[in-house]
mmCIF file of C-alpha atoms and ligand atoms in Angstrom:
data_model
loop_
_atom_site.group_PDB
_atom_site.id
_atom_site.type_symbol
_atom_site.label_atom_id
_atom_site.label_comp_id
_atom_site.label_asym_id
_atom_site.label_seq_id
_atom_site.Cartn_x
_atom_site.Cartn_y
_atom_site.Cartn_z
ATOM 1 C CA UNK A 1 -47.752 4.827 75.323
ATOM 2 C CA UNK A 2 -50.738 5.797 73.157
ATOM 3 C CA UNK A 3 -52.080 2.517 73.134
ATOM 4 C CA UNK A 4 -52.668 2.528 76.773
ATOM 5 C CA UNK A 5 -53.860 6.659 75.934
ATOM 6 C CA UNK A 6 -56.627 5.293 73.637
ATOM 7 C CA UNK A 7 -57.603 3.106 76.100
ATOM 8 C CA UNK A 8 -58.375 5.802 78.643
ATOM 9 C CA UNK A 9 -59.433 8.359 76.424
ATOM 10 C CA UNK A 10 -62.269 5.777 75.016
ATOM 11 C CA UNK A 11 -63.123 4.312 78.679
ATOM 12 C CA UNK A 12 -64.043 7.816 79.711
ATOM 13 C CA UNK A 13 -65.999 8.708 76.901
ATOM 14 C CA UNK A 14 -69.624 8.995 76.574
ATOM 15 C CA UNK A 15 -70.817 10.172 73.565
ATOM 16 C CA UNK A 16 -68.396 9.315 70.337
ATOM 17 C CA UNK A 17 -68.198 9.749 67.488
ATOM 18 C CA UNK A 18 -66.614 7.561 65.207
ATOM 19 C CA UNK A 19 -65.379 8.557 61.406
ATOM 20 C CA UNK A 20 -63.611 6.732 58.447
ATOM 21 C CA UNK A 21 -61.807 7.564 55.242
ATOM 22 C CA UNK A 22 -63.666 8.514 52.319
ATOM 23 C CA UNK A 23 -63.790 5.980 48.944
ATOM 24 C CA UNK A 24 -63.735 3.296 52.088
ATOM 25 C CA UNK A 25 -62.015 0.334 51.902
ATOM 26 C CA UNK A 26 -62.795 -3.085 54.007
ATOM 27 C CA UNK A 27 -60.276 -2.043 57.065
ATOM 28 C CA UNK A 28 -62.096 1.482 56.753
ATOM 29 C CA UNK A 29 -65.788 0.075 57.312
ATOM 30 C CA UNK A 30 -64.362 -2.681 59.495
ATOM 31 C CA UNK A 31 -62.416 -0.647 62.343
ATOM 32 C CA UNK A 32 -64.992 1.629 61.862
ATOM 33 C CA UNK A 33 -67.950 -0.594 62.944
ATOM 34 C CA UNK A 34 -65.821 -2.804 65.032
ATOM 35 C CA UNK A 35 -64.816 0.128 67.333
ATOM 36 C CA UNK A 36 -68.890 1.094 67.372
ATOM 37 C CA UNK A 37 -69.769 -1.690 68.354
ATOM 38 C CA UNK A 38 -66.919 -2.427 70.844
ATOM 39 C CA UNK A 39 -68.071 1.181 72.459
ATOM 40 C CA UNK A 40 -71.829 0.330 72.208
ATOM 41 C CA UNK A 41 -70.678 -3.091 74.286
ATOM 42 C CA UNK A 42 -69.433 -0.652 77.089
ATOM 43 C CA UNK A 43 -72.632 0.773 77.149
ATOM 44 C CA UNK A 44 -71.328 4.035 75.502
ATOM 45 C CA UNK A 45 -73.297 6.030 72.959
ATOM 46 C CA UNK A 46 -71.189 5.832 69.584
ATOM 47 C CA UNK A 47 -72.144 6.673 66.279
ATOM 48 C CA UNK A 48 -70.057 5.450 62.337
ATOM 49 C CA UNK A 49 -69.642 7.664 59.569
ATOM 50 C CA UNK A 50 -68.194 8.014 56.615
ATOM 51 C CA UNK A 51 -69.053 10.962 54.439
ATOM 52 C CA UNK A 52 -69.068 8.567 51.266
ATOM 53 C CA UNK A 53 -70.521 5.869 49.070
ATOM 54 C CA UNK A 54 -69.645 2.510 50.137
ATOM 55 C CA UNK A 55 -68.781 -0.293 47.283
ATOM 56 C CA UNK A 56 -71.441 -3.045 47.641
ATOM 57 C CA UNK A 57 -69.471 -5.822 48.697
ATOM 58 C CA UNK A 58 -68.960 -3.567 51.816
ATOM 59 C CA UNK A 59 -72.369 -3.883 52.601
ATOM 60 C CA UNK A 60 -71.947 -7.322 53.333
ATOM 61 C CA UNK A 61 -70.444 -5.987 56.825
ATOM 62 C CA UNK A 62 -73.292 -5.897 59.217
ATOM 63 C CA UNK A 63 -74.840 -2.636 60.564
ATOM 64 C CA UNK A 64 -73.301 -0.210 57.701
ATOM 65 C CA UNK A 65 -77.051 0.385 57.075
ATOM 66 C CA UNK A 66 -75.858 2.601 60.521
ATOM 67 C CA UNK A 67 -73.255 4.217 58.916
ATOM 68 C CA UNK A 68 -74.486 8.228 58.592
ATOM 69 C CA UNK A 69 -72.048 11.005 55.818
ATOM 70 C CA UNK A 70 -71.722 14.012 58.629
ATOM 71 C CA UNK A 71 -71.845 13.957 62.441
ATOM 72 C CA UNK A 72 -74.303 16.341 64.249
ATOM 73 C CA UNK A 73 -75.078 16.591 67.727
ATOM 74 C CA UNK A 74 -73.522 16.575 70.942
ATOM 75 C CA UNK A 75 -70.256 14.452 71.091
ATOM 76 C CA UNK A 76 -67.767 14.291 73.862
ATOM 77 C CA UNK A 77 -64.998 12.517 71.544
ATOM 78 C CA UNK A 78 -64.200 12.050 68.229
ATOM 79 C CA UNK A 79 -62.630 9.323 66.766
ATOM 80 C CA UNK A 80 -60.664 9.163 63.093
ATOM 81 C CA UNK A 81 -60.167 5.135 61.930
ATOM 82 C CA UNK A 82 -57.305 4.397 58.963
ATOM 83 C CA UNK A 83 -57.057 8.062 58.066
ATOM 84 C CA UNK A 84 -53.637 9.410 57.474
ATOM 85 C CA UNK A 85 -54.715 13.039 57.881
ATOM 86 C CA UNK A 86 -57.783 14.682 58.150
ATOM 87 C CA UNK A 87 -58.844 15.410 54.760
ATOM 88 C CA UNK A 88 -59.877 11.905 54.342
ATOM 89 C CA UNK A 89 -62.757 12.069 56.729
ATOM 90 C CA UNK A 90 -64.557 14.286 54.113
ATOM 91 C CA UNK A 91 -67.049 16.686 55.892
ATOM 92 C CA UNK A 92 -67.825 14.051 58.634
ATOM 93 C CA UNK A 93 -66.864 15.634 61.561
ATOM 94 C CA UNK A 94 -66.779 19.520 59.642
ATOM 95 C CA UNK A 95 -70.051 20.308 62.008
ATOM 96 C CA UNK A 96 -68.944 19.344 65.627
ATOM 97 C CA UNK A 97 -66.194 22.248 67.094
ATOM 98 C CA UNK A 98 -64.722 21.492 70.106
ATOM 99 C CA UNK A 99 -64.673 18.188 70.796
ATOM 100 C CA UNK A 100 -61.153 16.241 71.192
ATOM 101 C CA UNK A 101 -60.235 13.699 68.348
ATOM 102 C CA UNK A 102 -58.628 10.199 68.974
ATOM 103 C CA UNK A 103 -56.751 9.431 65.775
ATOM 104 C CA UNK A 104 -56.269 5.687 65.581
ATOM 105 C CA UNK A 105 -54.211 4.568 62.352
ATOM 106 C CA UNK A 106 -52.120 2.369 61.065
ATOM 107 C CA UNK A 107 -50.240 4.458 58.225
ATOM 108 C CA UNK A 108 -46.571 5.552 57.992
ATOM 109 C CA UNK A 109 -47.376 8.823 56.318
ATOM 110 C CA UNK A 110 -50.318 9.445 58.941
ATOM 111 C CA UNK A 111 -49.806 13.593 60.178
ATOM 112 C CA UNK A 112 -50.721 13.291 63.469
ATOM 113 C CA UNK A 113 -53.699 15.486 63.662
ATOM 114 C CA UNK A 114 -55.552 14.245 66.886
ATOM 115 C CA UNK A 115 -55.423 15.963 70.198
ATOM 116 C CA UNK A 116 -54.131 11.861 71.215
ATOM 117 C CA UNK A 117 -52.687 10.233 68.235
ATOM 118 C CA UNK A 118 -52.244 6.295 68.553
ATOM 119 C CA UNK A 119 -50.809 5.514 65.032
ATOM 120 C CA UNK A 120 -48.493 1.993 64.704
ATOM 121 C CA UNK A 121 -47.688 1.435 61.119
ATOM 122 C CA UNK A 122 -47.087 -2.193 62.317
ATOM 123 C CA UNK A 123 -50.496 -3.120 62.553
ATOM 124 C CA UNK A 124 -51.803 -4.824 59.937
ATOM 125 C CA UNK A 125 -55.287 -2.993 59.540
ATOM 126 C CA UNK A 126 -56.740 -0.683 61.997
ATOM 127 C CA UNK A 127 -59.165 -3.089 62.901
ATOM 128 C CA UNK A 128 -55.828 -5.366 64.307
ATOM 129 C CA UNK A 129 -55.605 -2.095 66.712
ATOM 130 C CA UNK A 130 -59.283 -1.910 67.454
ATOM 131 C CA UNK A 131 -59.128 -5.709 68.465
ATOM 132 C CA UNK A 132 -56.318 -4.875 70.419
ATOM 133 C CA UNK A 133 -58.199 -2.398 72.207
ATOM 134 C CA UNK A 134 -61.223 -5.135 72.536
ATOM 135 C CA UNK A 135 -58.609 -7.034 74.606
ATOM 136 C CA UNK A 136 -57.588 -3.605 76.707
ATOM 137 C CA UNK A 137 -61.395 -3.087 77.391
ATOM 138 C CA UNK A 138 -62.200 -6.701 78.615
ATOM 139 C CA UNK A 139 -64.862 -7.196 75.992
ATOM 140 C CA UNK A 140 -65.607 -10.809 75.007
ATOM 141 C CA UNK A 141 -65.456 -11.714 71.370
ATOM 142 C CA UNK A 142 -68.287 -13.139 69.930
ATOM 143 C CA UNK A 143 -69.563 -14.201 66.273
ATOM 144 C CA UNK A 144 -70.734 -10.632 65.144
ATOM 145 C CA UNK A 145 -67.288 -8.815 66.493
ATOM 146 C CA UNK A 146 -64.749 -10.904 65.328
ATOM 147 C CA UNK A 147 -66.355 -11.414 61.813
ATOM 148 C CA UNK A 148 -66.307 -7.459 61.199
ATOM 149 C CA UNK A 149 -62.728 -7.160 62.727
ATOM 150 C CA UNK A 150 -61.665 -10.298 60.489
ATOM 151 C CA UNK A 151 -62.957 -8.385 57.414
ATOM 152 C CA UNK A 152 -60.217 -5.676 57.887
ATOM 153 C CA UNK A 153 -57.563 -7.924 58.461
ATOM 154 C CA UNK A 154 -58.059 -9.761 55.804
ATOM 155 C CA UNK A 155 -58.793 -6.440 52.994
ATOM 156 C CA UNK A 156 -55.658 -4.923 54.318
ATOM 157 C CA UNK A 157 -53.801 -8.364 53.477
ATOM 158 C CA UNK A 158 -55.117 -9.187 50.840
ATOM 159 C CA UNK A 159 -55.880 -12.235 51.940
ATOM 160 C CA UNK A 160 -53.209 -12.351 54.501
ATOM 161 C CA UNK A 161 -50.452 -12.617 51.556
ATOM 162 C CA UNK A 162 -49.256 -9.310 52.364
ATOM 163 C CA UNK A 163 -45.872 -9.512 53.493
ATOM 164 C CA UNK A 164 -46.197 -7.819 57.094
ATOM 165 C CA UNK A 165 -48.582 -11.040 58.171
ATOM 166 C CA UNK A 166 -45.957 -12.603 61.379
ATOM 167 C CA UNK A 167 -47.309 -15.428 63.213
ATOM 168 C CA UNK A 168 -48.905 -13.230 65.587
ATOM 169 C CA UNK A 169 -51.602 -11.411 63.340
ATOM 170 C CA UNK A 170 -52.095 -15.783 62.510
ATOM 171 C CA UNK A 171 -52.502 -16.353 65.849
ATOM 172 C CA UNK A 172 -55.586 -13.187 65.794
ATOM 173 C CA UNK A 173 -57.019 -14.741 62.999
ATOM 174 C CA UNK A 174 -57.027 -18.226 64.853
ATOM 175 C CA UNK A 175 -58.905 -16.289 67.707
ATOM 176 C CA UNK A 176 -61.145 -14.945 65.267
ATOM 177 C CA UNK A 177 -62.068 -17.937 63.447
ATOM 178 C CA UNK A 178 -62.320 -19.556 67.057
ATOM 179 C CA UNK A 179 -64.612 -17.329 67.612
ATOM 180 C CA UNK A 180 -66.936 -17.834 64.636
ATOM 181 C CA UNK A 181 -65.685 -15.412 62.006
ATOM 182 C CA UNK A 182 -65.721 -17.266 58.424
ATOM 183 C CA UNK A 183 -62.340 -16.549 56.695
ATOM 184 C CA UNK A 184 -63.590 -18.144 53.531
ATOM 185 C CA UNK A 185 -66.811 -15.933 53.666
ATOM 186 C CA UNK A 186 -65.122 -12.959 53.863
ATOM 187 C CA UNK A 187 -62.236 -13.787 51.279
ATOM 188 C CA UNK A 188 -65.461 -14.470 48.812
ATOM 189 C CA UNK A 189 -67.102 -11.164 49.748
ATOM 190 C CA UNK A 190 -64.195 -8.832 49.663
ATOM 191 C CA UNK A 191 -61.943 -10.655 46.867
ATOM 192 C CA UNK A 192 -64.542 -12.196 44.427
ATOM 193 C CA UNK A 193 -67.238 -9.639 43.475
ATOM 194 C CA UNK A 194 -66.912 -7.976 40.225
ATOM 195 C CA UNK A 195 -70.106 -6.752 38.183
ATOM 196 C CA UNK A 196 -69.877 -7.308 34.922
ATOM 197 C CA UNK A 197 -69.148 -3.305 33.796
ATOM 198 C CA UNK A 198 -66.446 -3.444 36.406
ATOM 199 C CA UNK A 199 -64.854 -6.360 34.537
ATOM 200 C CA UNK A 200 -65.263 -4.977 31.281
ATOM 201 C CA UNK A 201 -64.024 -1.227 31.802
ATOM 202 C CA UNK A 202 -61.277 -3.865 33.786
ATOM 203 C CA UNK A 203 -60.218 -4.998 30.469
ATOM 204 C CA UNK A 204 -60.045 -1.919 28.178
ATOM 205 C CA UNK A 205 -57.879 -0.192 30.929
ATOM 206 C CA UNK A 206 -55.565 -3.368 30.861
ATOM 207 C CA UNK A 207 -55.834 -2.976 26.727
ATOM 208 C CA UNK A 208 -54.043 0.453 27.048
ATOM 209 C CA UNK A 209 -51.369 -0.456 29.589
ATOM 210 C CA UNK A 210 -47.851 0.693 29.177
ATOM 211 C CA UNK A 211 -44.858 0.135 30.848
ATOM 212 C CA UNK A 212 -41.693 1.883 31.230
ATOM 213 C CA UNK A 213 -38.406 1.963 33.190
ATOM 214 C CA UNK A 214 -39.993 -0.514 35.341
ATOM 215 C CA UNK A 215 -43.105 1.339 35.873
ATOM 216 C CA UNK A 216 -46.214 0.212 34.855
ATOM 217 C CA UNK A 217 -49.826 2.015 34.361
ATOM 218 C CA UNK A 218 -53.322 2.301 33.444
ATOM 219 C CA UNK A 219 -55.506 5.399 32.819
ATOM 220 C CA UNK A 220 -59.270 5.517 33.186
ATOM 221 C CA UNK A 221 -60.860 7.806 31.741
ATOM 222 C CA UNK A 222 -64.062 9.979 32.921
ATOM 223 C CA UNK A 223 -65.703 8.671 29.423
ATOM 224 C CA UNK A 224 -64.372 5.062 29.569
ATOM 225 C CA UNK A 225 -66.039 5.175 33.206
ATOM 226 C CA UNK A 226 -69.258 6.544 32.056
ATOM 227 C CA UNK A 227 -69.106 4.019 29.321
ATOM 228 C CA UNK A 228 -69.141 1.686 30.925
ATOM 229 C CA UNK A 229 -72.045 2.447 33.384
ATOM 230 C CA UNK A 230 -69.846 1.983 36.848
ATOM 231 C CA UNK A 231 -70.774 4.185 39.707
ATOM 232 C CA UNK A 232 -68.129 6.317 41.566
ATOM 233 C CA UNK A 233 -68.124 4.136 44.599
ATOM 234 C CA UNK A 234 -66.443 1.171 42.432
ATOM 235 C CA UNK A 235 -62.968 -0.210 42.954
ATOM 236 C CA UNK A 236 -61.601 -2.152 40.435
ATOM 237 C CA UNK A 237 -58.375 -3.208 42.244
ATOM 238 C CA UNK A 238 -56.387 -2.610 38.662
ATOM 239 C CA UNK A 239 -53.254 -1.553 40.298
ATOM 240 C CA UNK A 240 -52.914 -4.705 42.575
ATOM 241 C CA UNK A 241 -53.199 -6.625 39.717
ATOM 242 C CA UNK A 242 -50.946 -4.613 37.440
ATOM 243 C CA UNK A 243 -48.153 -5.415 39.860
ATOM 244 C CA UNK A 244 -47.911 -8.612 39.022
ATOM 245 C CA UNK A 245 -46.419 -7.788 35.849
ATOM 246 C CA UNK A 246 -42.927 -9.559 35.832
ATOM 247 C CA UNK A 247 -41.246 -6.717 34.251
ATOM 248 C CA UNK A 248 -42.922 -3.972 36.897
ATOM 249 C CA UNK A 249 -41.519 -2.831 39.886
ATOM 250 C CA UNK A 250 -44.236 0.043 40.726
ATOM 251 C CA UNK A 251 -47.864 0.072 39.452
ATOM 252 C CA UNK A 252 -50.221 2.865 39.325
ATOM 253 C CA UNK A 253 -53.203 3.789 37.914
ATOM 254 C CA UNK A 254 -54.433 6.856 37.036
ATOM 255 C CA UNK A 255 -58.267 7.458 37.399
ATOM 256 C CA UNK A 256 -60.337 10.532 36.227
ATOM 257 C CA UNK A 257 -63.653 11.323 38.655
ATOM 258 C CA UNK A 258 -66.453 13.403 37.709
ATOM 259 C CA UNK A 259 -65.221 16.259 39.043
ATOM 260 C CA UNK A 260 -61.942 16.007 37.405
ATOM 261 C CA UNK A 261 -60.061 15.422 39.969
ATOM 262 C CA UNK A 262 -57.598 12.168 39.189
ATOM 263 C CA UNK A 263 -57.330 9.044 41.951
ATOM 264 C CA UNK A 264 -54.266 7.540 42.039
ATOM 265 C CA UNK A 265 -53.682 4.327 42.979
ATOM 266 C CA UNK A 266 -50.211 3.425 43.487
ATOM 267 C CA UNK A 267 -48.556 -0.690 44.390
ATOM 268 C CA UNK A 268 -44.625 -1.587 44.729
ATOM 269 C CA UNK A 269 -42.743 -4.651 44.940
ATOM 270 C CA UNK A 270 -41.716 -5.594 48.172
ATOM 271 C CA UNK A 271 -38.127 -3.176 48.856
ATOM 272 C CA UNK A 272 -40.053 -0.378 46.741
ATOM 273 C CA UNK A 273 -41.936 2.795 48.669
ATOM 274 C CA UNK A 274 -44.626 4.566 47.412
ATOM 275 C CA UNK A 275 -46.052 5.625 49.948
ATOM 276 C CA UNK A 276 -43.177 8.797 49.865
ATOM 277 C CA UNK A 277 -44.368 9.591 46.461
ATOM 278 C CA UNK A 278 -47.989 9.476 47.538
ATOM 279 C CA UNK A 279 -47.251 11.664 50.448
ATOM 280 C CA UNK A 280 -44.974 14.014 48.218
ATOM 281 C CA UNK A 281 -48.341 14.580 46.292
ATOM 282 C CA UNK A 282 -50.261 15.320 49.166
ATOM 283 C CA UNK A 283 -51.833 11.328 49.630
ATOM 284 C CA UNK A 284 -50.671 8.701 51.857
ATOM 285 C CA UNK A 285 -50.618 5.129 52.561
ATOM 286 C CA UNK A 286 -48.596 2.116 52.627
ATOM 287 C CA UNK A 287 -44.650 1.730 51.235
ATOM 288 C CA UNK A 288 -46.618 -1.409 49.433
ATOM 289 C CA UNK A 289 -49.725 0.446 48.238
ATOM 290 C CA UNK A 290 -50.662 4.012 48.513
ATOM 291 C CA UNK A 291 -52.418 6.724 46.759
ATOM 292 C CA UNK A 292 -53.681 10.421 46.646
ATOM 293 C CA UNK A 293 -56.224 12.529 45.261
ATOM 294 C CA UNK A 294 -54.735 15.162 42.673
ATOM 295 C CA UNK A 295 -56.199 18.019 40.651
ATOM 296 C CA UNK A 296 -56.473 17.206 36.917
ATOM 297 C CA UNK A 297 -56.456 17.114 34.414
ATOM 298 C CA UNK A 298 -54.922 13.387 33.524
ATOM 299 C CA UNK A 299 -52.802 14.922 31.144
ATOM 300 C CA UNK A 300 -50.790 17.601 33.265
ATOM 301 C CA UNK A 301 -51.029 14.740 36.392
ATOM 302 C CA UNK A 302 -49.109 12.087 34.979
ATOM 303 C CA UNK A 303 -45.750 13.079 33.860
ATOM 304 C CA UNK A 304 -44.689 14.584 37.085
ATOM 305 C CA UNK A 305 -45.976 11.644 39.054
ATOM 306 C CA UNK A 306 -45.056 8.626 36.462
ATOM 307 C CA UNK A 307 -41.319 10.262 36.455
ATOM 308 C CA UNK A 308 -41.095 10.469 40.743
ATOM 309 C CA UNK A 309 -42.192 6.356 39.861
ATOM 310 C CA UNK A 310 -40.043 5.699 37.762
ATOM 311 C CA UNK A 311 -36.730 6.939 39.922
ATOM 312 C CA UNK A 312 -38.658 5.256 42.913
ATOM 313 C CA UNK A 313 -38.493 2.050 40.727
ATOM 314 C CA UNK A 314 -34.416 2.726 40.367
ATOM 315 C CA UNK A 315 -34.142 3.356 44.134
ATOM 316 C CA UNK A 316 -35.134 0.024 45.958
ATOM 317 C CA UNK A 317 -33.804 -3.327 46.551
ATOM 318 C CA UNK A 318 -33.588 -5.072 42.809
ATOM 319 C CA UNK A 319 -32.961 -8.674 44.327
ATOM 320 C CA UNK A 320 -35.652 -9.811 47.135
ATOM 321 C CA UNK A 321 -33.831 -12.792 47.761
ATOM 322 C CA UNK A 322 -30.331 -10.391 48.012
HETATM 323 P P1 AMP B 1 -55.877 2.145 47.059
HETATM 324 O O1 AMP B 1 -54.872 2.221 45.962
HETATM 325 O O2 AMP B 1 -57.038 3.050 46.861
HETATM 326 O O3 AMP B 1 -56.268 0.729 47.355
HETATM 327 O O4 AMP B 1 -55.160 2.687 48.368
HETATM 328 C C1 AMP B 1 -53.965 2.111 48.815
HETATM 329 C C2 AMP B 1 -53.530 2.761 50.107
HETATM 330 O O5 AMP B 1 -53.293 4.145 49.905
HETATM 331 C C3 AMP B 1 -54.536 2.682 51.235
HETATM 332 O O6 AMP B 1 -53.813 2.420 52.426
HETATM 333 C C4 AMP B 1 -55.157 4.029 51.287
HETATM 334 O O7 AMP B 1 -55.542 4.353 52.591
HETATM 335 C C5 AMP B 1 -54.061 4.941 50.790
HETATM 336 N N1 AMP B 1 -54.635 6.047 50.024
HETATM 337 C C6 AMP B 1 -55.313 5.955 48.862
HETATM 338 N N2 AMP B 1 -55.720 7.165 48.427
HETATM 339 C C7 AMP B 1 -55.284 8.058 49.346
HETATM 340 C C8 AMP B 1 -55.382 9.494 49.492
HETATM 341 N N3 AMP B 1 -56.032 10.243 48.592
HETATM 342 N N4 AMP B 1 -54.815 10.063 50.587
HETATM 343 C C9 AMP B 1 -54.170 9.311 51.503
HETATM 344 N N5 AMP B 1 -54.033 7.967 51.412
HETATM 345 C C10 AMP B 1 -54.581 7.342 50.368
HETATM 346 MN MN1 MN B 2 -58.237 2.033 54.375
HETATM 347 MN MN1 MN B 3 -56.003 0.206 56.692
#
């Protein structure tokens, strides 16, 4: 059971460090400073990174002021939160050789890279598994602990609308809020902060939308970006709303970064996958919402991956209520 392997692996650990995906999400900075934390509880050494920008709202989190890009120094275990393979830790652990890696994840497409690989796509977030493991340890929850482990939940879930949120992960929330995590804090943080350039370059993606065969998508462009004055490290959340077009059954948008490399950002109806398609062009993720990182350029990327989409969007179950 690698649940119970985590466990061990982490309670005979010393020195740890502990990395996250790059362009980090909530459940990223959450499990990531939730599992510090938990560790630095037990009197262990641990250290967060993430060998990226983080969006401001992230910020919000407490102790990402801690978080450092690449891990040097002496470790005696390294540990990879909501990765689904090991490209998405950047550089952060390209500079320690040697040293065992606990991969802890909650994705479907994750490649089992670790040396001890604990990865249960029924979690919610990863930081549902790392307060699992806060219960496995014995550590008491207080205010601090359960407000960054609440964060995750709720990013994951948008909200906890997402429809893999049972009773149970209710019941964690309950715990969570009992123990003095805001819910309506961190729905406000992580759901309603937009700058102004993020709402604008917002609209003129939504201005060129176009749908097809039940597909729908957005391009942003390297110059609408730079328009626009938005710094890499921004996340617009266009494709979650994109999906709520009636006539969609997949979203995606397609994304062009500095370096020409194109994000893309991919969201299905429930009974749709795209997380195969993500993983079929080398990216991971969610059958709900999932994404990879392509080489461009924008025009050469998007017919191969708009026409996997589109047969994707044939494939699933056309009646939810069938
Ligand atoms: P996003 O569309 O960026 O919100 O990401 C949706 C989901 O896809 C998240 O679970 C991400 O972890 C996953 N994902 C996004 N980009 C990548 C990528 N380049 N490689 C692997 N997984 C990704
Ligand atoms: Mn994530
Ligand atoms: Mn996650």
């Amino acid at each position: 059971m690698s649940r119970e392997q985590a466990r061990q692996v982490l309670e005979r650990a010393h020195r740890v460090a502990v990395a996250t995906h790059i362009t980090p999400d909530a459940d990223a900075i959450s499990s990531l400073i939730g599992l510090t934390q938990l560790l630095r509880r037990l009197g262990r050494e641990a250290e967060p990174f993430c060998d990226d920008d983080l969006p401001s709202r992230l910020r919000a989190i407490p102790h990402t002021e801690e978080i450092s890009r690449v891990a040097r120094g002496s470790f005696d275990l390294l540990v990879s939160l909501d990765a689904s393979d090991p490209a998405r830790l950047g550089q952060a652990f390209a500079e320690v050789e040697g040293v065992p890696l606990l991969n802890v994840d909650h994705h479907v497409t994750n490649t089992r890279f670790g040396a001890v690989n604990w990865v249960d796509p029924s979690a919610v977030a990863t930081a549902e598994m790392v307060l699992w493991l806060v219960d496995d340890l014995g550590v008491p929850l207080d205010r601090e602990l359960a407000s960054i482990l609440l964060a995750g939940i709720v990013g994951d879930t948008v909200g906890l609308r997402t429809p893999n949120v049972t009773p149970q992960v209710m019941r964690e929330v309950i715990r969570l809020m009992e123990a003095g995590a805001s819910l309506p804090a961190l729905v406000d943080v992580l759901f309603n902060r937009r700058s102004f350039a993020a709402i604008r370059l917002f609209g003129q993606a939504v201005a060129g939308v176009q749908l097809e065969d039940g597909v729908i998508w957005a391009v942003i462009t390297r110059e609408m970006r730079h328009a626009s004055g938005l710094g890499p490290a921004s996340d617009l959340s266009l494709s979650s709303f994109l999906i709520s077009a009636e006539e969609a059954r997949i979203a995606v948008v397609f994304t062009e970064r500095d370096d020409g490399k194109v994000e893309v950002s991919m969201r299905a109806r429930p009974g749709y996958d795209v997380a195969c398609i993500a993983l079929a062009f080398g990216g991971g993720g969610h059958p709900p919402a999932a994404g990879c990182l392509v080489p461009g350029p924008l025009e050469e990327v998007i017919p191969p991956i708009l026409s996997a989409l589109k047969a994707a969007a044939q494939d699933g179950r056309a009646d939810p209520f069938g």
